[in-house]
């Protein structure tokens, strides 16, 4: 019910602001509590025959409610709040004057003003109102030092009753105010906790999405890629059945030389079938490896084969998305590397990510420059002393110097919203440095391109 | 009839030579192979009007089959030779673009040579 009463005074514009209306509700509560306190004070004023204060409190309550209505109909909160505080500063002053100056409950009530200001307007305004009230209290003190105590306007025998009533109502007011503040603070904390929890979940989902996104890009390319080996497997098999028929014919004719030639062809075709069958197998395995979560197990891996496989996958993945795209792929493989102990799925993911980025970079440059530009992505491997280097080079626009140290940070991306998760390079960095105890560095020249260097111990 | 086959897969040569071994033996058809779009254009520039039919893959590194088709149909040879494009199964987008660029016919991968031979007889007749 109280919540409903509070919400009737919410400004019409507030609902569209998209936050939880916490500060708006606190503000309305403060004004309502103060109006209530004014009304309660009226009975006290009547009993003490303080007619002027009685009228003052009635008008206070009315002004309070009027301010609430103004607030509801769009007058800015700042303006309403300062009017409210000013009204009370005057009211407390007048009450103190009538009650007998400095040593009265009304001057003591001044401390309410900066306290309330902190709740409804924040620190800066509270400092202002702290200074104002301090000056007013000091004013009363100086006045009394110089001119003596102002005339007391109520029956002195009721002094105890006045102090009792005033202090108690101030006590109640401040208690309720703090109660309102505490409740809404707890609510806000719970909300913040929930938001943080949601954010952590979203992050986990994003990391999974990053994996699935790069997989999705690949699937189309892989479907394309798998047609080539299948074409050979199907057709060489059919050719072989024809050749076997011919072979039988020749044998029937006793033509052994021709039969030998045919048998040789069949054998060669058979080799091609096996080769392309294995190739298709490799493509499917590569896809599965990429989608599976990593085993984290290091195994002896041919880095050149791995890099070549992912270069082709990245290329066809991109082509499947953008048909007009074309780039020169170059490989410079060092055949002396041998097998290196790595987690193939993880390293493959890194290579794929670097190559996809490189293709993205050259596409961007191609779109902004003329047909004279030849987009080129080079993947090279090299054994240097005790490390194996894998370099992915592009001749794109390069990485601007001011973002070069940010590119490995999680969620940093230069791609338009929805086109990149900003996790690719940061995941790559973790895989190389944490899983493989290697290094991932970048060299880049504006306008000439970038080169990412993976260094793995072997 | 001379056919220029364009594909970045080198085994395509062995495959075609075996699939058409009878026709090649009989001399009814000759094949020339190019393993990239650029190589194909080079050949066409050198031996203009030699090939009556071009059979091209689409997905190739460097110049794509579609770019080759565009070059052949618009820029280079007049009258242009018949161009048959090999598209991956279900690739409607490439099919549409190739048609717009003036491709004369289509084959899907994996290539069905019975259908190809049928088409060749048609285009010869």
XYZ file of C-alpha atoms in Angstrom:
583
model
C 0.000 0.000 0.000
C 2.814 2.389 0.938
C 4.597 1.384 -2.270
C 1.449 2.243 -4.231
C 1.198 5.633 -2.522
C 4.849 6.315 -3.371
C 4.424 5.214 -6.964
C 1.490 7.582 -7.570
C 3.984 10.442 -7.306
C 6.527 8.974 -9.727
C 7.101 11.407 -12.591
C 5.630 10.209 -15.901
C 9.042 10.431 -17.576
C 10.818 8.233 -15.035
C 9.420 4.937 -16.276
C 11.111 5.379 -19.617
C 14.528 5.865 -18.121
C 15.173 2.161 -17.822
C 16.688 2.050 -14.328
C 15.114 0.784 -11.127
C 13.660 4.146 -9.927
C 15.412 3.665 -6.582
C 16.432 7.298 -6.108
C 13.014 8.544 -7.272
C 11.254 6.389 -4.678
C 13.582 7.504 -1.870
C 12.906 11.122 -2.787
C 9.123 10.699 -2.725
C 9.321 8.795 0.583
C 11.303 11.623 2.161
C 8.733 14.207 1.067
C 5.851 12.066 2.298
C 7.497 11.379 5.668
C 8.168 15.062 6.086
C 4.557 15.982 5.265
C 3.422 13.411 7.831
C 5.803 14.818 10.440
C 4.435 18.324 9.762
C 0.849 17.128 10.287
C 1.829 15.412 13.552
C 3.556 18.624 14.658
C 0.343 20.596 14.228
C -1.342 18.930 17.233
C 1.727 19.701 19.337
C 1.579 23.349 18.220
C -2.117 23.608 19.120
C -1.560 22.213 22.597
C 1.283 24.652 23.161
C -0.791 27.568 21.798
C 1.901 28.236 19.190
C -0.594 29.486 16.610
C 2.001 30.864 14.200
C 3.901 27.568 14.193
C 0.599 25.718 13.709
C -0.121 27.710 10.562
C 3.467 27.302 9.482
C 3.261 23.525 9.771
C -0.058 23.403 7.900
C 1.427 25.440 5.088
C 4.559 23.234 5.229
C 2.483 20.114 4.742
C 0.572 21.745 1.880
C 3.777 22.966 0.199
C 5.248 19.484 0.616
C 2.335 17.861 -1.136
C 2.333 20.584 -3.792
C 6.031 19.896 -4.452
C 5.222 16.186 -4.826
C 2.554 17.006 -7.379
C 4.940 19.339 -9.250
C 7.509 16.548 -9.254
C 4.979 14.071 -10.603
C 4.191 16.428 -13.482
C 7.751 16.850 -14.613
C 9.450 19.585 -12.554
C 13.085 18.425 -12.213
C 13.999 16.637 -9.003
C 16.865 19.055 -8.253
C 14.549 22.035 -8.267
C 11.884 20.322 -6.167
C 14.469 19.040 -3.683
C 16.099 22.413 -3.132
C 12.692 24.090 -2.754
C 11.829 21.435 -0.169
C 15.073 22.002 1.743
C 14.746 25.771 1.582
C 11.197 25.587 2.854
C 12.364 23.550 5.846
C 15.384 25.720 6.528
C 13.002 28.698 6.811
C 10.451 26.712 8.786
C 13.031 25.477 11.311
C 14.350 29.016 11.667
C 10.902 30.496 12.336
C 10.094 27.696 14.780
C 13.381 28.225 16.615
C 12.681 31.959 16.798
C 9.279 31.370 18.374
C 10.537 28.604 20.664
C 13.327 30.782 22.073
C 16.368 30.787 19.783
C 19.386 28.564 19.969
C 18.505 26.273 22.839
C 15.346 24.760 21.283
C 14.393 21.503 19.576
C 13.964 23.398 16.281
C 17.689 24.339 15.940
C 18.570 20.764 16.862
C 16.362 19.653 13.958
C 18.675 21.491 11.538
C 20.897 18.435 11.403
C 18.076 16.713 9.502
C 18.672 18.936 6.478
C 22.199 17.876 5.353
C 21.332 14.263 6.318
C 18.218 14.286 4.140
C 20.158 16.041 1.373
C 22.674 13.184 1.263
C 19.786 10.765 0.757
C 17.971 12.646 -1.950
C 20.621 14.711 -3.764
C 23.995 13.236 -2.867
C 27.249 14.498 -1.393
C 27.773 17.818 -3.190
C 24.389 19.278 -2.326
C 24.698 17.898 1.216
C 27.888 19.912 1.703
C 26.064 23.055 0.545
C 23.199 22.428 2.967
C 25.594 21.537 5.744
C 27.225 24.940 5.335
C 23.865 26.752 5.181
C 22.521 25.091 8.356
C 25.825 25.571 10.166
C 25.656 29.281 9.301
C 22.062 29.536 10.542
C 22.945 27.838 13.848
C 25.972 30.126 14.169
C 23.657 33.066 13.359
C 21.386 32.191 16.264
C 24.406 31.858 18.554
C 25.884 35.215 17.549
C 22.466 36.886 17.856
C 22.026 35.575 21.372
C 25.550 36.549 22.424
C 24.851 40.073 21.236
C 21.124 40.706 21.806
C 20.080 38.015 24.275
C 17.570 35.196 23.886
C 14.499 35.907 21.678
C 11.099 35.967 23.391
C 9.635 32.538 24.125
C 6.128 32.261 22.625
C 4.773 29.287 24.523
C 3.857 28.601 28.173
C 7.197 27.909 29.846
C 5.669 25.257 32.108
C 5.138 23.141 29.010
C 8.821 23.237 28.057
C 9.364 19.558 28.898
C 6.382 18.595 26.755
C 7.668 20.630 23.772
C 11.123 19.086 23.999
C 9.691 15.634 24.475
C 7.319 15.946 21.472
C 9.854 17.573 19.160
C 12.822 15.365 19.927
C 10.688 12.244 19.715
C 9.248 13.217 16.324
C 12.715 14.095 15.012
C 13.901 10.756 16.330
C 11.070 8.930 14.549
C 11.596 10.889 11.317
C 15.288 10.133 11.101
C 14.680 6.477 11.961
C 12.095 6.051 9.216
C 14.285 7.913 6.707
C 17.226 5.629 7.407
C 14.933 2.603 7.276
C 13.797 3.614 3.802
C 17.400 4.164 2.772
C 18.570 0.830 4.189
C 15.777 -1.109 2.477
C 16.406 0.414 -0.880
C 20.166 0.019 -0.502
C 19.735 -3.698 0.210
C 17.487 -4.036 -2.797
C 20.036 -2.271 -4.966
C 22.790 -4.536 -3.640
C 20.785 -7.654 -4.397
C 20.110 -6.316 -7.875
C 23.805 -5.601 -8.399
C 24.658 -9.116 -7.224
C 22.137 -10.598 -9.610
C 23.464 -8.502 -12.488
C 27.001 -9.587 -11.719
C 25.916 -13.215 -11.617
C 24.135 -12.801 -14.970
C 27.244 -11.193 -16.403
C 29.449 -14.106 -15.366
C 27.023 -16.522 -17.021
C 26.935 -14.386 -20.163
C 30.723 -14.392 -20.309
C 30.831 -18.171 -20.142
C 28.222 -18.355 -22.872
C 30.198 -15.883 -24.973
C 33.314 -18.004 -24.807
C 31.300 -20.998 -26.005
C 29.705 -18.788 -28.670
C 33.131 -17.746 -29.901
C 33.967 -21.386 -30.475
C 30.654 -22.103 -32.149
C 30.823 -18.951 -34.273
C 34.169 -19.863 -35.751
C 32.852 -23.402 -36.244
C 29.718 -22.121 -37.988
C 31.838 -20.066 -40.354
C 33.823 -23.147 -41.099
C 31.004 -25.616 -41.647
C 29.912 -24.038 -44.902
C 33.496 -23.994 -46.094
C 34.057 -27.562 -45.026
C 30.966 -28.783 -46.874
C 32.475 -27.149 -49.927
C 35.916 -28.518 -49.256
C 34.725 -32.081 -48.808
C 33.173 -32.160 -52.286
C 36.602 -32.202 -53.891
C 37.920 -35.443 -52.359
C 34.468 -37.029 -52.686
C 34.489 -36.188 -56.379
C 37.694 -38.171 -56.797
C 36.647 -41.079 -54.589
C 33.371 -41.544 -56.499
C 34.784 -41.092 -59.952
C 37.982 -43.096 -59.589
C 35.922 -45.948 -58.117
C 33.612 -45.899 -61.114
C 36.537 -45.726 -63.502
C 38.052 -48.723 -61.766
C 34.913 -50.861 -62.199
C 34.978 -50.021 -65.903
C 38.666 -50.854 -66.063
C 38.121 -54.164 -64.283
C 35.482 -55.067 -66.886
C 37.960 -54.226 -69.615
C 40.637 -56.176 -67.783
C 38.433 -59.274 -67.726
C 37.752 -58.861 -71.427
C 41.445 -58.625 -72.230
C 42.203 -61.666 -70.067
C 39.443 -63.529 -71.902
C 41.100 -62.608 -75.168
C 44.415 -63.809 -73.745
C 45.833 -60.328 -74.239
C 48.101 -60.260 -71.202
C 50.131 -57.131 -72.041
C 46.990 -55.009 -72.303
C 45.735 -56.622 -69.081
C 48.931 -55.625 -67.281
C 48.586 -52.003 -68.414
C 44.981 -51.960 -67.190
C 45.930 -53.557 -63.861
C 48.560 -50.864 -63.355
C 46.003 -48.115 -63.986
C 43.588 -49.745 -61.561
C 46.268 -49.855 -58.895
C 47.125 -46.185 -59.393
C 43.495 -45.205 -59.239
C 43.145 -47.222 -56.077
C 45.933 -45.177 -54.527
C 44.117 -41.989 -55.476
C 40.917 -43.290 -53.915
C 42.703 -44.043 -50.663
C 44.474 -40.665 -50.727
C 41.283 -38.654 -51.239
C 39.333 -40.813 -48.811
C 41.899 -40.010 -46.153
C 41.732 -36.360 -47.123
C 37.956 -36.261 -46.576
C 38.491 -38.079 -43.302
C 41.010 -35.456 -42.247
C 38.631 -32.618 -43.029
C 35.835 -34.152 -40.969
C 38.232 -34.926 -38.130
C 39.501 -31.354 -38.224
C 35.958 -30.098 -37.871
C 35.193 -32.455 -34.999
C 38.428 -31.581 -33.304
C 37.557 -27.938 -33.474
C 34.072 -28.367 -32.017
C 35.119 -30.791 -29.288
C 36.333 -29.304 -26.103
C 40.045 -29.690 -25.894
C 41.438 -32.818 -24.291
C 44.324 -30.708 -23.097
C 46.620 -33.580 -23.923
C 49.789 -32.800 -25.796
C 50.666 -35.184 -28.589
C 53.364 -35.238 -31.264
C 51.929 -33.149 -34.073
C 53.053 -32.201 -37.563
C 52.759 -28.430 -37.314
C 53.019 -27.971 -41.090
C 50.074 -30.290 -41.789
C 48.041 -28.637 -39.032
C 48.756 -25.124 -40.329
C 48.033 -26.096 -43.931
C 44.732 -27.728 -42.977
C 43.522 -24.701 -41.039
C 44.689 -22.295 -43.750
C 42.482 -24.078 -46.251
C 39.577 -24.265 -43.821
C 39.793 -20.565 -42.987
C 40.030 -19.661 -46.661
C 37.017 -21.714 -47.686
C 35.085 -20.614 -44.616
C 35.555 -17.008 -45.651
C 34.772 -17.746 -49.273
C 31.563 -19.472 -48.212
C 30.528 -16.226 -46.502
C 31.793 -13.751 -49.069
C 31.843 -15.100 -52.590
C 33.618 -12.114 -54.038
C 36.523 -12.593 -51.671
C 39.727 -13.989 -52.996
C 43.224 -13.903 -51.649
C 46.575 -15.363 -52.398
C 47.515 -17.996 -49.831
C 51.196 -18.646 -49.425
C 52.884 -21.258 -47.322
C 56.561 -21.356 -46.453
C 57.022 -24.509 -44.428
C 60.248 -25.638 -42.838
C 60.345 -29.403 -43.378
C 63.012 -29.958 -40.739
C 60.673 -29.193 -37.829
C 59.540 -32.759 -37.262
C 56.858 -33.502 -34.703
C 56.192 -31.022 -31.909
C 54.382 -31.798 -28.637
C 51.271 -29.641 -28.665
C 47.525 -29.904 -28.008
C 46.444 -30.060 -31.653
C 42.857 -28.802 -31.143
C 44.067 -25.836 -29.138
C 46.931 -24.880 -31.410
C 44.649 -25.410 -34.426
C 42.170 -22.982 -32.899
C 44.911 -20.382 -32.492
C 46.187 -20.814 -36.040
C 42.637 -20.672 -37.364
C 41.960 -17.513 -35.396
C 45.134 -15.786 -36.624
C 44.461 -16.785 -40.227
C 40.811 -15.683 -40.053
C 41.965 -12.324 -38.666
C 44.543 -12.036 -41.456
C 41.904 -12.715 -44.094
C 39.660 -10.150 -42.413
C 42.474 -7.589 -42.537
C 43.217 -8.090 -46.232
C 39.502 -8.022 -47.095
C 39.180 -4.678 -45.336
C 42.103 -3.297 -47.275
C 40.789 -4.701 -50.519
C 37.457 -2.981 -49.944
C 39.143 0.347 -49.364
C 41.758 0.191 -52.115
C 41.654 -0.538 -55.803
C 42.014 -3.744 -57.804
C 45.787 -3.222 -57.970
C 46.067 -4.497 -54.397
C 46.833 -8.183 -54.074
C 45.504 -9.527 -50.769
C 48.040 -12.045 -49.525
C 48.142 -14.204 -46.415
C 51.317 -16.108 -45.689
C 51.717 -18.894 -43.169
C 55.266 -19.923 -42.471
C 57.013 -22.227 -40.036
C 60.613 -22.219 -38.982
C 62.801 -23.947 -36.468
C 64.991 -21.494 -34.563
C 67.322 -23.151 -32.025
C 65.029 -24.733 -29.425
C 61.812 -23.124 -30.577
C 59.412 -23.591 -33.429
C 57.991 -20.420 -34.929
C 54.683 -20.225 -36.711
C 54.163 -16.908 -38.446
C 50.901 -15.657 -39.914
C 51.470 -12.604 -42.072
C 49.005 -10.409 -43.939
C 49.521 -7.382 -46.156
C 46.500 -5.520 -44.781
C 46.385 -2.087 -43.199
C 48.322 -3.023 -40.078
C 47.236 -2.491 -36.483
C 47.074 1.165 -35.352
C 49.780 1.811 -32.766
C 47.331 3.029 -30.109
C 45.472 -0.290 -29.950
C 48.436 -2.618 -30.373
C 48.742 -3.348 -26.652
C 44.990 -3.907 -26.309
C 44.438 -6.569 -28.941
C 45.112 -9.471 -26.575
C 42.657 -8.179 -23.977
C 39.387 -10.079 -23.626
C 36.399 -8.500 -25.384
C 38.542 -6.013 -27.291
C 37.447 -5.933 -30.914
C 37.623 -3.495 -33.800
C 34.912 -5.296 -35.688
C 31.397 -3.835 -35.836
C 29.009 -4.999 -33.098
C 27.837 -8.530 -33.744
C 30.794 -9.424 -35.942
C 33.343 -10.384 -33.355
C 33.280 -11.490 -29.742
C 36.630 -9.900 -28.978
C 37.722 -13.193 -27.451
C 39.656 -14.747 -30.333
C 43.059 -13.225 -29.669
C 42.786 -13.299 -25.888
C 41.929 -17.011 -25.987
C 44.768 -17.558 -28.438
C 47.147 -15.742 -26.125
C 46.114 -17.932 -23.176
C 46.456 -21.115 -25.218
C 49.977 -20.240 -26.357
C 51.326 -18.804 -23.119
C 49.519 -20.926 -20.515
C 48.938 -24.290 -22.217
C 52.103 -24.392 -24.316
C 54.404 -22.120 -22.324
C 55.211 -20.324 -25.538
C 54.905 -16.744 -26.708
C 52.466 -14.944 -28.949
C 53.686 -11.616 -30.268
C 52.780 -9.245 -33.055
C 54.742 -7.053 -35.422
C 52.790 -4.545 -37.422
C 53.477 -1.644 -39.759
C 50.806 0.853 -40.662
C 49.711 0.375 -44.245
C 51.956 -2.640 -44.779
C 50.368 -5.360 -42.710
C 50.784 -7.403 -39.571
C 52.597 -10.543 -38.579
C 51.635 -12.694 -35.611
C 54.396 -14.910 -34.301
C 53.784 -18.047 -32.247
C 56.902 -19.363 -30.558
C 56.689 -22.846 -29.095
C 59.372 -24.642 -27.111
C 60.282 -28.032 -28.565
C 36.693 -30.898 -79.841
C 39.083 -29.207 -77.455
C 38.057 -28.748 -73.835
C 39.881 -26.561 -71.307
C 39.431 -27.898 -67.775
C 40.160 -25.414 -64.984
C 40.542 -26.707 -61.422
C 43.116 -26.238 -58.673
C 43.052 -29.983 -57.932
C 45.842 -31.607 -59.934
C 44.283 -35.070 -59.820
C 41.501 -33.741 -62.002
C 43.788 -34.303 -65.003
C 44.239 -38.030 -64.327
C 40.539 -38.366 -63.664
C 39.474 -36.735 -66.919
C 42.054 -38.620 -68.935
C 40.758 -41.908 -67.547
C 37.099 -41.030 -67.733
C 37.454 -40.003 -71.365
C 40.149 -42.539 -72.265
C 38.047 -44.038 -75.069
C 37.096 -40.681 -76.527
C 40.696 -39.475 -76.284
C 41.923 -42.650 -77.968
C 39.350 -42.213 -80.705
C 40.427 -38.591 -81.079
C 36.923 -37.181 -80.662
C 37.988 -34.994 -77.771
C 41.201 -33.375 -76.527
C 41.786 -31.904 -73.103
C 43.918 -29.049 -71.904
C 44.303 -28.458 -68.164
C 44.807 -25.252 -66.245
C 45.229 -25.315 -62.481
C 44.171 -21.732 -61.782
C 42.026 -19.019 -63.305
C 45.129 -17.053 -64.220
C 46.658 -20.039 -66.013
C 43.427 -20.544 -67.932
C 43.379 -16.935 -69.122
C 47.008 -17.178 -70.138
C 46.214 -20.203 -72.259
C 43.191 -18.547 -73.824
C 45.203 -15.442 -74.674
C 47.881 -17.511 -76.333
C 45.625 -19.876 -78.198
C 42.589 -17.795 -78.882
C 39.592 -19.788 -80.064
C 41.450 -23.055 -79.623
C 39.188 -24.330 -76.918
C 35.544 -24.675 -77.792
C 34.484 -25.431 -74.300
C 35.716 -24.368 -70.893
C 34.878 -26.453 -67.853
C 35.726 -24.535 -64.697
C 35.593 -25.073 -60.973
C 34.472 -22.084 -58.906
C 36.355 -22.264 -55.620
C 39.997 -21.734 -56.450
C 42.706 -19.762 -54.735
C 43.624 -16.581 -56.602
C 41.236 -15.883 -59.456
C 37.937 -17.652 -58.810
C 35.970 -19.526 -61.453
C 33.418 -16.727 -61.461
C 36.065 -14.103 -62.202
C 37.424 -16.280 -64.977
C 33.919 -16.631 -66.402
C 33.421 -12.868 -66.295
C 36.732 -12.304 -68.065
C 36.022 -14.868 -70.742
C 32.482 -13.689 -71.416
C 32.949 -9.943 -71.217
C 36.505 -8.950 -71.802
C 38.537 -11.362 -73.812
C 37.231 -13.499 -76.570
C 34.728 -12.797 -79.261
C 32.709 -14.848 -79.830
C 33.207 -16.312 -76.367
C 33.504 -20.089 -76.006
C 30.923 -22.198 -74.226
C 31.586 -22.141 -70.464
C 30.332 -24.852 -68.145
C 30.693 -24.195 -64.422
C 31.203 -26.848 -61.760
C 29.397 -25.812 -58.575
C 29.234 -27.515 -55.213
C 25.986 -29.295 -54.470
C 23.323 -26.926 -53.152
C 25.304 -23.767 -53.784
C 22.397 -21.756 -55.161
C 24.162 -18.429 -54.750
C 27.129 -19.314 -56.978
C 24.754 -20.875 -59.467
C 22.781 -17.641 -59.697
C 25.867 -15.426 -60.061
C 27.372 -17.721 -62.692
C 24.144 -17.613 -64.663
C 24.118 -13.823 -64.513
C 27.688 -13.727 -65.720
C 26.691 -15.790 -68.735
C 27.585 -19.383 -67.856
C 26.179 -21.712 -70.518
C 25.698 -24.789 -68.378
C 26.302 -26.275 -64.951
C 27.643 -29.409 -63.355
C 27.484 -30.258 -59.681
C 30.303 -31.749 -57.719
C 30.848 -34.707 -57.352
C 30.838 -34.691 -61.160
C 28.634 -37.283 -62.834
C 30.575 -38.122 -65.972
C 27.626 -39.845 -67.615
C 25.752 -36.556 -67.468
C 28.834 -34.621 -68.601
C 29.270 -36.891 -71.631
C 25.612 -36.511 -72.442
C 25.942 -32.732 -72.295
C 29.060 -32.757 -74.452
C 27.301 -34.705 -77.182
C 24.485 -32.186 -77.018
C 26.756 -29.208 -77.224
C 28.611 -30.841 -80.097
C 25.477 -31.673 -82.002
